[in-house]
PDB file of C-alpha atoms in Angstrom:
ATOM      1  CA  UNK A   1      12.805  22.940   6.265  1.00 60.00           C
ATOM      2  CA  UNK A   2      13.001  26.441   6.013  1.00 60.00           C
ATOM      3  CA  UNK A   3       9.760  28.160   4.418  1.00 51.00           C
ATOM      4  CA  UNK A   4      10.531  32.155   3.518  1.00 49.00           C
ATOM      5  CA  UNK A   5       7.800  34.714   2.577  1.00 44.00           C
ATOM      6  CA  UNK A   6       8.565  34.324  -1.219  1.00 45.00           C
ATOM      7  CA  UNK A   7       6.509  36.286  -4.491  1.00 50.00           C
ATOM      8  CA  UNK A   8       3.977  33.846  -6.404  1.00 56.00           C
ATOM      9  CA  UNK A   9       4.451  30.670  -7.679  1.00 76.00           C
ATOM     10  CA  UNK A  10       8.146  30.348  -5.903  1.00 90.00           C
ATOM     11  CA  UNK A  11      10.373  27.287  -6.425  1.00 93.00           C
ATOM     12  CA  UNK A  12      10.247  24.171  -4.092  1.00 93.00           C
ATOM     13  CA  UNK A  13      13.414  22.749  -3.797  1.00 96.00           C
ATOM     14  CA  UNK A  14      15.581  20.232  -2.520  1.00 96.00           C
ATOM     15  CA  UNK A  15      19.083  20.348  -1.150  1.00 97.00           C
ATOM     16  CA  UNK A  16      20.582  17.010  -0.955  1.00 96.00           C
ATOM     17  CA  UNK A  17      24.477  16.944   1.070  1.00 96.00           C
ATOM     18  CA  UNK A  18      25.891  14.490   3.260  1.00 95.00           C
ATOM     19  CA  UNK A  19      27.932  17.603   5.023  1.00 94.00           C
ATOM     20  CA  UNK A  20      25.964  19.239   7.685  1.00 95.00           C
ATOM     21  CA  UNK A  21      27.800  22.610   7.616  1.00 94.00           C
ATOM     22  CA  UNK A  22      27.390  22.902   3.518  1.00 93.00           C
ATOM     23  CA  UNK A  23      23.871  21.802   3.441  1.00 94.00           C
ATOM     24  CA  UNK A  24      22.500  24.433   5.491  1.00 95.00           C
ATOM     25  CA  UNK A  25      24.973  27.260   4.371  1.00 95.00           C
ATOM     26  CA  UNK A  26      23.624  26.406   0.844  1.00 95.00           C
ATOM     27  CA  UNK A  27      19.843  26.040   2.218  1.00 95.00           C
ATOM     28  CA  UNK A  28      20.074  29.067   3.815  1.00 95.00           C
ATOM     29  CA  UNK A  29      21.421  30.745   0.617  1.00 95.00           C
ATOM     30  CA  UNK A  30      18.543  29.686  -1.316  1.00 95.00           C
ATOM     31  CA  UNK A  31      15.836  30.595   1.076  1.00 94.00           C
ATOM     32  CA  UNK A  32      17.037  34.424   1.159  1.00 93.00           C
ATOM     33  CA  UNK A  33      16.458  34.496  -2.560  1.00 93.00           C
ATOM     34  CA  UNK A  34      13.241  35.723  -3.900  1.00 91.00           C
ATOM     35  CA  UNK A  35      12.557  33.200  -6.289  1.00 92.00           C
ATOM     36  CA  UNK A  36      12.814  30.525  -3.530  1.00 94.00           C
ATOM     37  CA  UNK A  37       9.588  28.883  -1.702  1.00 91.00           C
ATOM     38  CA  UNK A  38       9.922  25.795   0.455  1.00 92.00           C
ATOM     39  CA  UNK A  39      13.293  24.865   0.897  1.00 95.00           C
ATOM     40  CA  UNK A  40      14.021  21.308   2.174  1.00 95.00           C
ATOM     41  CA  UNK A  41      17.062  19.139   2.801  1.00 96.00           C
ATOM     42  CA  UNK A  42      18.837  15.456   3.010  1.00 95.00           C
ATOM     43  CA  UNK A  43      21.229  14.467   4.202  1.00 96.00           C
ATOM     44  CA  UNK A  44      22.101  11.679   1.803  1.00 94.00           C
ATOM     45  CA  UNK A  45      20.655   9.730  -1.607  1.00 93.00           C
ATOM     46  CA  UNK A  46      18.437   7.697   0.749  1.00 93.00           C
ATOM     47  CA  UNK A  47      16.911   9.795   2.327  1.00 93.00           C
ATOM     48  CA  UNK A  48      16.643  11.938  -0.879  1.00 93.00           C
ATOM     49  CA  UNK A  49      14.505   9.013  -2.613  1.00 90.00           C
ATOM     50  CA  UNK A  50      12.444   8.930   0.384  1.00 88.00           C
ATOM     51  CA  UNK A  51      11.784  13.060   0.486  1.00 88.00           C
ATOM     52  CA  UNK A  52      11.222  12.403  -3.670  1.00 82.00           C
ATOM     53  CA  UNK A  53       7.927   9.421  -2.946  1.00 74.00           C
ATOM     54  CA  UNK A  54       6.145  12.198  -0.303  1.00 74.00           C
ATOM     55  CA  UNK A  55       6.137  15.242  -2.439  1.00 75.00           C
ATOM     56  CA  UNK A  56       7.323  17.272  -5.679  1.00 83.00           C
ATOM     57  CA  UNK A  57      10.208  19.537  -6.171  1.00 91.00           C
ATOM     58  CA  UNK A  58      11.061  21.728  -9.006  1.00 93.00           C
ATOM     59  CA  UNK A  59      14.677  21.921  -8.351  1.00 94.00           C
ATOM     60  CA  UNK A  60      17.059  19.872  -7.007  1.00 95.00           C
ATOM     61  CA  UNK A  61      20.276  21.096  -6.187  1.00 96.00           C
ATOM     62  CA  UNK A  62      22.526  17.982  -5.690  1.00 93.00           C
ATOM     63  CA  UNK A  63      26.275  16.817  -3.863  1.00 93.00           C
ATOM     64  CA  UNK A  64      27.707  14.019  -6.303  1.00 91.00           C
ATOM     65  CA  UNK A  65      30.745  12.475  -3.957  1.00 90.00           C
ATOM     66  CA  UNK A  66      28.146  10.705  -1.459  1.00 92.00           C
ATOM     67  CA  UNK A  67      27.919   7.438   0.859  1.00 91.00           C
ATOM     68  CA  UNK A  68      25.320   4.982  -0.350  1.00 90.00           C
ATOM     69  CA  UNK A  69      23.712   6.441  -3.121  1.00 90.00           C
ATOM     70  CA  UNK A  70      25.331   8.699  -5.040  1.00 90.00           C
ATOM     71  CA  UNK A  71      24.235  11.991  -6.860  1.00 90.00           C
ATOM     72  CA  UNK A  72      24.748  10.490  -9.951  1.00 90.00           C
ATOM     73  CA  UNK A  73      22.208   7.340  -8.919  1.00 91.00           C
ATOM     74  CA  UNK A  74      19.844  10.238  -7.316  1.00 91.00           C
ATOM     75  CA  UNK A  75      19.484  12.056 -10.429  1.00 89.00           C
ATOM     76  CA  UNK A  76      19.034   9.073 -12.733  1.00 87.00           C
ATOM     77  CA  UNK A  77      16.058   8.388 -10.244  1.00 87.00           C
ATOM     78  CA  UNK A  78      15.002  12.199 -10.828  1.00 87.00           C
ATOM     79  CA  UNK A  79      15.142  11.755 -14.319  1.00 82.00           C
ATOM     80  CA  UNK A  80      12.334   8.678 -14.476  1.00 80.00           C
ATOM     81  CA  UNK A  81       9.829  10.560 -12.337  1.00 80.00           C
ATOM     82  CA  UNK A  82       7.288  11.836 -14.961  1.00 73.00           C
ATOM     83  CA  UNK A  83       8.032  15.460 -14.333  1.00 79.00           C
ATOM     84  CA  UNK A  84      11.501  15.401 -13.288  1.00 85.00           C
ATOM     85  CA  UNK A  85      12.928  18.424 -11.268  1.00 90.00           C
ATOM     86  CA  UNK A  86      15.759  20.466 -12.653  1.00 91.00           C
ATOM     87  CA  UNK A  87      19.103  19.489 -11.205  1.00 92.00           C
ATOM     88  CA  UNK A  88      22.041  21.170  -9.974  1.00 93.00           C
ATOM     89  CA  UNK A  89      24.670  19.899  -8.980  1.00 92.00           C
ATOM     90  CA  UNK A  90      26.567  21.318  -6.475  1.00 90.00           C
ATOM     91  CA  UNK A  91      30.307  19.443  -6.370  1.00 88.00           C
ATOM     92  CA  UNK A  92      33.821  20.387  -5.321  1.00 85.00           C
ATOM     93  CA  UNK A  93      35.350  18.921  -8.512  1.00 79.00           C
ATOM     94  CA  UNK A  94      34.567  19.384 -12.527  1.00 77.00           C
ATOM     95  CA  UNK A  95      35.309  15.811 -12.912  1.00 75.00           C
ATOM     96  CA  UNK A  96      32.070  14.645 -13.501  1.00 70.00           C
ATOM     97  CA  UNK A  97      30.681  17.723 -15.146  1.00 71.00           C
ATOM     98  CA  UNK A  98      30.527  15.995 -18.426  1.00 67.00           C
ATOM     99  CA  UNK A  99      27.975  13.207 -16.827  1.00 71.00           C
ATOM    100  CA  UNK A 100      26.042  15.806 -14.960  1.00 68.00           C
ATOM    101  CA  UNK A 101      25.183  17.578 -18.719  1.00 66.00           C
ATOM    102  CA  UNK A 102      24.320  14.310 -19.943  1.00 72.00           C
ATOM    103  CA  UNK A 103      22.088  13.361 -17.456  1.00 74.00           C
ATOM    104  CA  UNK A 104      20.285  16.952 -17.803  1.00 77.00           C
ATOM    105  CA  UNK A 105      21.706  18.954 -15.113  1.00 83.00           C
ATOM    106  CA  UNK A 106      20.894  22.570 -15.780  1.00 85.00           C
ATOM    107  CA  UNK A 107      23.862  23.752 -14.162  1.00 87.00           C
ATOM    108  CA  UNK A 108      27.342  22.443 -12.345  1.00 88.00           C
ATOM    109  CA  UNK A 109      28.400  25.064  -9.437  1.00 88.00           C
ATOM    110  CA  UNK A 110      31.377  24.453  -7.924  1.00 88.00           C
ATOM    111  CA  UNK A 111      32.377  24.431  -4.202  1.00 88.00           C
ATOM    112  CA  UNK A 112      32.878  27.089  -2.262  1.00 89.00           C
ATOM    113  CA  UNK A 113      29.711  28.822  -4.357  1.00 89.00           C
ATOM    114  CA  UNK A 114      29.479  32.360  -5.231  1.00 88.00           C
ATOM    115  CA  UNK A 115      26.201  34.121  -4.593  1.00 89.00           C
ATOM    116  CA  UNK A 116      26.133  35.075  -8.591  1.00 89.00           C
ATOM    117  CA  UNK A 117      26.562  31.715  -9.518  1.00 89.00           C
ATOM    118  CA  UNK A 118      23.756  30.415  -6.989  1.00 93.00           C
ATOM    119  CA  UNK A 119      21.597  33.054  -8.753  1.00 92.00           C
ATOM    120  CA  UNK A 120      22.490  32.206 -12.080  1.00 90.00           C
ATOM    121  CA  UNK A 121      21.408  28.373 -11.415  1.00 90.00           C
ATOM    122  CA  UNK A 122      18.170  29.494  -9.793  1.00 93.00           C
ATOM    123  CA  UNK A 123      17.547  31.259 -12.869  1.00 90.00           C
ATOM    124  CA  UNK A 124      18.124  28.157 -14.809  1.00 88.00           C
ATOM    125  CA  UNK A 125      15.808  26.088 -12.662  1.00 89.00           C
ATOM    126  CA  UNK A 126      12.976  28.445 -12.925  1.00 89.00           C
ATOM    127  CA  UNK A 127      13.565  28.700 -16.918  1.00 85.00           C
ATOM    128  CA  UNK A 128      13.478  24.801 -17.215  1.00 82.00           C
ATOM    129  CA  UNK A 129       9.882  24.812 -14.904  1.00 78.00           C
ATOM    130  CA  UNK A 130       8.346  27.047 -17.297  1.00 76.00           C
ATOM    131  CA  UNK A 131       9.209  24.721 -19.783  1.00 67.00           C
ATOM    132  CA  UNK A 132       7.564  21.845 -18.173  1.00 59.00           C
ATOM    133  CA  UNK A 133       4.788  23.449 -17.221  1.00 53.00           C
ATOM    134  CA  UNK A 134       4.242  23.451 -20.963  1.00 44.00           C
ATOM    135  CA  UNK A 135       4.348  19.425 -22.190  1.00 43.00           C
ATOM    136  CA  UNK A 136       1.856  16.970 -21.318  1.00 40.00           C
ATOM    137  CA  UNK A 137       2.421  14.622 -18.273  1.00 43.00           C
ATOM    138  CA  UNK A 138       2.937  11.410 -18.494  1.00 43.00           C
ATOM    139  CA  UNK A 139       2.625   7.917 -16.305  1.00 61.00           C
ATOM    140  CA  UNK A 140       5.275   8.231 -13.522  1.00 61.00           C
ATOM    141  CA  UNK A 141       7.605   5.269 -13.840  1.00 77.00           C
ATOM    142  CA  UNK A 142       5.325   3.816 -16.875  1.00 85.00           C
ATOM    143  CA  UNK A 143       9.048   2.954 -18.225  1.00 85.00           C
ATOM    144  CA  UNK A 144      11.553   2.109 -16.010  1.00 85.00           C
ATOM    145  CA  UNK A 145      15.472   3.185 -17.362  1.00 80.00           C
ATOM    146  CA  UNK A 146      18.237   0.673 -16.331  1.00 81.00           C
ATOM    147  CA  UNK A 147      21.857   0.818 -16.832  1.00 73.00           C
ATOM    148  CA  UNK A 148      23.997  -2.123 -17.339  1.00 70.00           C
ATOM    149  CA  UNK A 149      27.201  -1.115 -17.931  1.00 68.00           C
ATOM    150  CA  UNK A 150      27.841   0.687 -21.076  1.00 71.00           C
ATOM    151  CA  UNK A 151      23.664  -0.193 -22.452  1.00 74.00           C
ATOM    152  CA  UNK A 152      20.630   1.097 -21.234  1.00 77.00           C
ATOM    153  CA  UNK A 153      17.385  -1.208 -20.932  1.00 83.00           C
ATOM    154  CA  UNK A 154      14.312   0.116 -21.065  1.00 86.00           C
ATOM    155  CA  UNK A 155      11.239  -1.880 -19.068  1.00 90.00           C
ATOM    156  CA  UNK A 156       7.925  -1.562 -19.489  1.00 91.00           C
ATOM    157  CA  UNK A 157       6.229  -1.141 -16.521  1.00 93.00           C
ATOM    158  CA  UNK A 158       3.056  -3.162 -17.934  1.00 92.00           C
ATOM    159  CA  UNK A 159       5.577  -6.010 -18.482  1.00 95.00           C
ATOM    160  CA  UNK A 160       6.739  -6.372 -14.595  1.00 96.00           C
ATOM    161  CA  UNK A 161       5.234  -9.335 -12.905  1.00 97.00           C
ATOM    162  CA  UNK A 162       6.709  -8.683  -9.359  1.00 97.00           C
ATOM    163  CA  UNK A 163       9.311  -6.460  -7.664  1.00 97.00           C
ATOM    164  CA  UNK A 164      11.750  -8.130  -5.269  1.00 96.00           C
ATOM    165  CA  UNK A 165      13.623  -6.211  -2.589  1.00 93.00           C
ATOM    166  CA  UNK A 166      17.784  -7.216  -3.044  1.00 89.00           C
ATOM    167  CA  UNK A 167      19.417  -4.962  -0.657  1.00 82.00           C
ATOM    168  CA  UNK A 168      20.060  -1.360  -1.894  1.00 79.00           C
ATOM    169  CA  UNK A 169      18.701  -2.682  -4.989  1.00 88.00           C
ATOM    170  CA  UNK A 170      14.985  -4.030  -6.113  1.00 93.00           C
ATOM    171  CA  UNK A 171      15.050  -6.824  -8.758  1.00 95.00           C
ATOM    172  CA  UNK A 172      11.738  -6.463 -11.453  1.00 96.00           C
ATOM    173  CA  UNK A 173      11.015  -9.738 -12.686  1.00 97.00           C
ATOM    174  CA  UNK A 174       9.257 -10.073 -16.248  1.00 96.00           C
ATOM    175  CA  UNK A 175       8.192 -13.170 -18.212  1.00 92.00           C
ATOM    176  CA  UNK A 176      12.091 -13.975 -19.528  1.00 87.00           C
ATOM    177  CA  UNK A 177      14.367 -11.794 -17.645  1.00 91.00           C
ATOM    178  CA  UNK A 178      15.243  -9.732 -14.345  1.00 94.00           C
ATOM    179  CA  UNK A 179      16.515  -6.445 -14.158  1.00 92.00           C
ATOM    180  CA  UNK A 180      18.233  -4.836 -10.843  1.00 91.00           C
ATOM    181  CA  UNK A 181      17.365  -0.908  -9.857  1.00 88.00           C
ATOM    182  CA  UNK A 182      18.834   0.703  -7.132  1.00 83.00           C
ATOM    183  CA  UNK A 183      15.374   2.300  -6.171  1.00 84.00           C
ATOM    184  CA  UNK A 184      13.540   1.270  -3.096  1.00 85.00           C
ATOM    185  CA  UNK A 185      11.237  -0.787  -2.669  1.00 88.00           C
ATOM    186  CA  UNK A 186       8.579   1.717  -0.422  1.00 87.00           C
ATOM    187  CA  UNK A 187       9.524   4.168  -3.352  1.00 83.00           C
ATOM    188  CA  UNK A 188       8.124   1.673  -5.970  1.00 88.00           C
ATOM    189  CA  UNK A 189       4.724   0.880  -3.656  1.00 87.00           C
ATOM    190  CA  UNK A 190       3.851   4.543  -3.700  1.00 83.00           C
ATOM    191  CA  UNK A 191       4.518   5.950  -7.442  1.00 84.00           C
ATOM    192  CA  UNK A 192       3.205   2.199  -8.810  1.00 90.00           C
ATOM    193  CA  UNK A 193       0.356   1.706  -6.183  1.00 85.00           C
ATOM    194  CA  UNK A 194      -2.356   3.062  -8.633  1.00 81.00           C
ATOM    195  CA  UNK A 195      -0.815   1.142 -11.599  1.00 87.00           C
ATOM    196  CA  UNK A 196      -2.321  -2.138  -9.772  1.00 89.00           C
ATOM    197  CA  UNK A 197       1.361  -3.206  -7.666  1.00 93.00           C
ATOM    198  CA  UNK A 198       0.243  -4.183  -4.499  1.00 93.00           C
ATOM    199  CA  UNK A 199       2.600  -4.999  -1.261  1.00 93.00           C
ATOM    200  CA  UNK A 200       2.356  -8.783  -0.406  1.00 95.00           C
ATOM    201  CA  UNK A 201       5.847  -9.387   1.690  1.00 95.00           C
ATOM    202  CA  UNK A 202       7.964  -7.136   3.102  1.00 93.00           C
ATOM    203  CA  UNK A 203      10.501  -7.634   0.610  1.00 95.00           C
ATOM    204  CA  UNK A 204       7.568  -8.207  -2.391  1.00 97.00           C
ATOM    205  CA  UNK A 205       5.520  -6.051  -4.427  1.00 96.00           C
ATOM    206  CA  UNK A 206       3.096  -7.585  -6.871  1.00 97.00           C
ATOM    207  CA  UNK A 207       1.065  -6.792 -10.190  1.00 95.00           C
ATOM    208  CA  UNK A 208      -2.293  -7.898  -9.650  1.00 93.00           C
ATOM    209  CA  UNK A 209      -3.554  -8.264 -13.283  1.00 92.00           C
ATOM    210  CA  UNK A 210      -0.459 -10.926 -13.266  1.00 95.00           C
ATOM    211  CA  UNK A 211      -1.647 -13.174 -10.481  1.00 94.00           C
ATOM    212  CA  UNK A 212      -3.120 -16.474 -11.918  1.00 92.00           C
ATOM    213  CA  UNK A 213      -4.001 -18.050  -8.738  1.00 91.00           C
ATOM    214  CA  UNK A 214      -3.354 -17.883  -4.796  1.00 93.00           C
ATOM    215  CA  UNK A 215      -1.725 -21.222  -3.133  1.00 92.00           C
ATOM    216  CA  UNK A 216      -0.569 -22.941  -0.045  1.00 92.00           C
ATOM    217  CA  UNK A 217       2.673 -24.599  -0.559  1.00 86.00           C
ATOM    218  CA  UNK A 218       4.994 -26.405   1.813  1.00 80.00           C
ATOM    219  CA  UNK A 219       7.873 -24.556   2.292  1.00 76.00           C
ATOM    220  CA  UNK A 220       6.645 -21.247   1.460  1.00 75.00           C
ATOM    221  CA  UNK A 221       2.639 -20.832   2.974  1.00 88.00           C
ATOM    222  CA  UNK A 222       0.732 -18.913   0.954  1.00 94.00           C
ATOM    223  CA  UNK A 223       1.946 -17.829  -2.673  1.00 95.00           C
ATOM    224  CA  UNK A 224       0.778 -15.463  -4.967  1.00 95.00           C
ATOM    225  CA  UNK A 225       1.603 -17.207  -8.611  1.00 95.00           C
ATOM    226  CA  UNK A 226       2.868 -15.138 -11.705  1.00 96.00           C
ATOM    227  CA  UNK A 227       4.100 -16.063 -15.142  1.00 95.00           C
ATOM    228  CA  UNK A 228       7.377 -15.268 -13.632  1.00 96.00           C
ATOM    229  CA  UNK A 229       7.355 -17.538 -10.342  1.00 95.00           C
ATOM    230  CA  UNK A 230       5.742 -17.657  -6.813  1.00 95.00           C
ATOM    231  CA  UNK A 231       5.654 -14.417  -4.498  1.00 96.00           C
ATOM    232  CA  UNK A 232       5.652 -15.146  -0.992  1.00 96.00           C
ATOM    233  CA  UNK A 233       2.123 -13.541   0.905  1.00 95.00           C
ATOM    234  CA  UNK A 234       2.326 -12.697   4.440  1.00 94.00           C
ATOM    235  CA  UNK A 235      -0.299 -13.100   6.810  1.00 91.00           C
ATOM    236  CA  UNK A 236      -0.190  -9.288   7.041  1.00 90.00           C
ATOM    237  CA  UNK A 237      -0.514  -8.709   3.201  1.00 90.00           C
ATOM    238  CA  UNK A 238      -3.016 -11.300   2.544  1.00 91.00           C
ATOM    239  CA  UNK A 239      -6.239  -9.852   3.079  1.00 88.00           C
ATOM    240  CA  UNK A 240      -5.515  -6.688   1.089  1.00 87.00           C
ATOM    241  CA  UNK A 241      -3.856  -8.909  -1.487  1.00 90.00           C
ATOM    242  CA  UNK A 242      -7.355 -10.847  -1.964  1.00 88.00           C
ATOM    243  CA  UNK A 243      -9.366  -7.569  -1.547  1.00 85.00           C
ATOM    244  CA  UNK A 244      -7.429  -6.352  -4.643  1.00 85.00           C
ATOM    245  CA  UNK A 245      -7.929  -9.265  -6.846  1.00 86.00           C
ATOM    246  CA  UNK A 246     -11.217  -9.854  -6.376  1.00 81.00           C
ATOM    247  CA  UNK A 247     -11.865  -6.165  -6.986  1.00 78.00           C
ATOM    248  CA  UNK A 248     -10.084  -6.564 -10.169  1.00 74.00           C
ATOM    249  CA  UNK A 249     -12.262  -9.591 -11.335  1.00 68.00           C
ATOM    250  CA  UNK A 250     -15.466  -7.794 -10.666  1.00 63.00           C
ATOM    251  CA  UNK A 251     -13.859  -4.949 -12.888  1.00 62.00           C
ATOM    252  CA  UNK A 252     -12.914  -7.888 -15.587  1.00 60.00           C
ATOM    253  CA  UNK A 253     -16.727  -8.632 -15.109  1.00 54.00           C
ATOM    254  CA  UNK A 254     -18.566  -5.269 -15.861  1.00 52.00           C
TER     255      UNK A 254
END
């Protein structure tokens, strides 16, 4: 992380590259520039999502051609938070500069990148801050975008019953129908924690205003039921799970 002495109010941004070499030439770029604050890095879409659940950025600037999570899948997860950074992304083709505008990028700089252009970007950035800055905030995640295929599906958090871990992927579960993400599911804990999600497996996250009833069954132990099936409860999970809902029945009860 490299932290400069930077005017008032400077931009916090991200730089997300799987190339060592081009992440901190870039990094290092940014952080001479005056508008430039706190500049940190990843080293891949992971590890991007992961920066993106323990603090806030105001730019993004953003390699597409990735392992894993690409910077296409990073900036559709940018673009549900509820006060989304800008995004730049920083590419050695113009193949995908059509997406990138669609998405909302604010700029596309191609590799190797010119000092003017960096400068023109960082302009951008700041311009589209000020503009947040100006509209009301909203719920993060209150509505969750999905793509499948050539539609887009939009869930409402409110309607989730459970989130299931499914490898890269986390599958939300409502009354009729599932819907896969490629989010995590730590990610989901922290942004839907005060929404009333609570962890109750390592692979399970749970809405508690959904649970009906708590239940030992054979195969399974203990089970947290939902209109949309059973979520396992660990023994680690269990007390916090049972803390929660009978918090939320003595709210029910005021």
């Amino acid at each position: 992380m490299r932290t400069p002495n930077p005017p008032s109010n400077p931009l916090r941004v991200l730089v997300v590259e799987d190339e060592t070499s081009t992440r901190e030439e870039l990094a290092d770029l940014l952080a001479t520039m005056p508008e430039i604050g706190e500049v940190s890095e990843a080293d891949g879409g992971e590890a991007a999502v992961r920066l993106l659940g323990t603090g806030s950025f105001d730019a993004v600037f953003l390699d597409i051609s990735m392992p894993g999570l690409t910077g296409m899948d990073v900036a559709r997860v940018l673009g549900m938070l509820s006060t989304p950074p800008a995004i730049v992304f920083v590419t050695a083709s113009e193949a995908h500069a059509v997406e990138a505008f669609g998405i909302g990028a604010v700029d596309y700089l191609l590799k190797p990148i010119r000092a003017e252009r960096l400068a023109e970007a960082v302009a951008r950035a700041a311009t589209a801050r000020r503009g947040r800055a100006s509209e009301p905030e909203s719920d993060e995640l209150s509505v969750v975008q999905i793509e499948t295929g050539r539609h887009t599906v939009f869930v409402h958090r409110d309607d989730i019953r459970f989130a299931e871990a499914h490898g890269d992927y986390v599958r939300l579960h409502t009354d009729q129908d599932a819907h896969l993400i490629r989010l995590s599911l730590s990610y989901l804990e922290d942004v839907w924690s005060s929404a009333g999600f609570v962890r109750t497996h390592r692979g399970y996250l749970v809405a508690v205003r959904w649970v009906t009833d708590l239940r030992v069954t054979g195969s399974s132990g203990l089970v947290a039921a939902t209109p949309a099936g059973d979520v396992p409860v660990s023994r680690r999970h269990a007390r916090a799970l049972k803390e929660r809902l009978l918090a939320a029945v003595r709210d029910e009860d005021r």
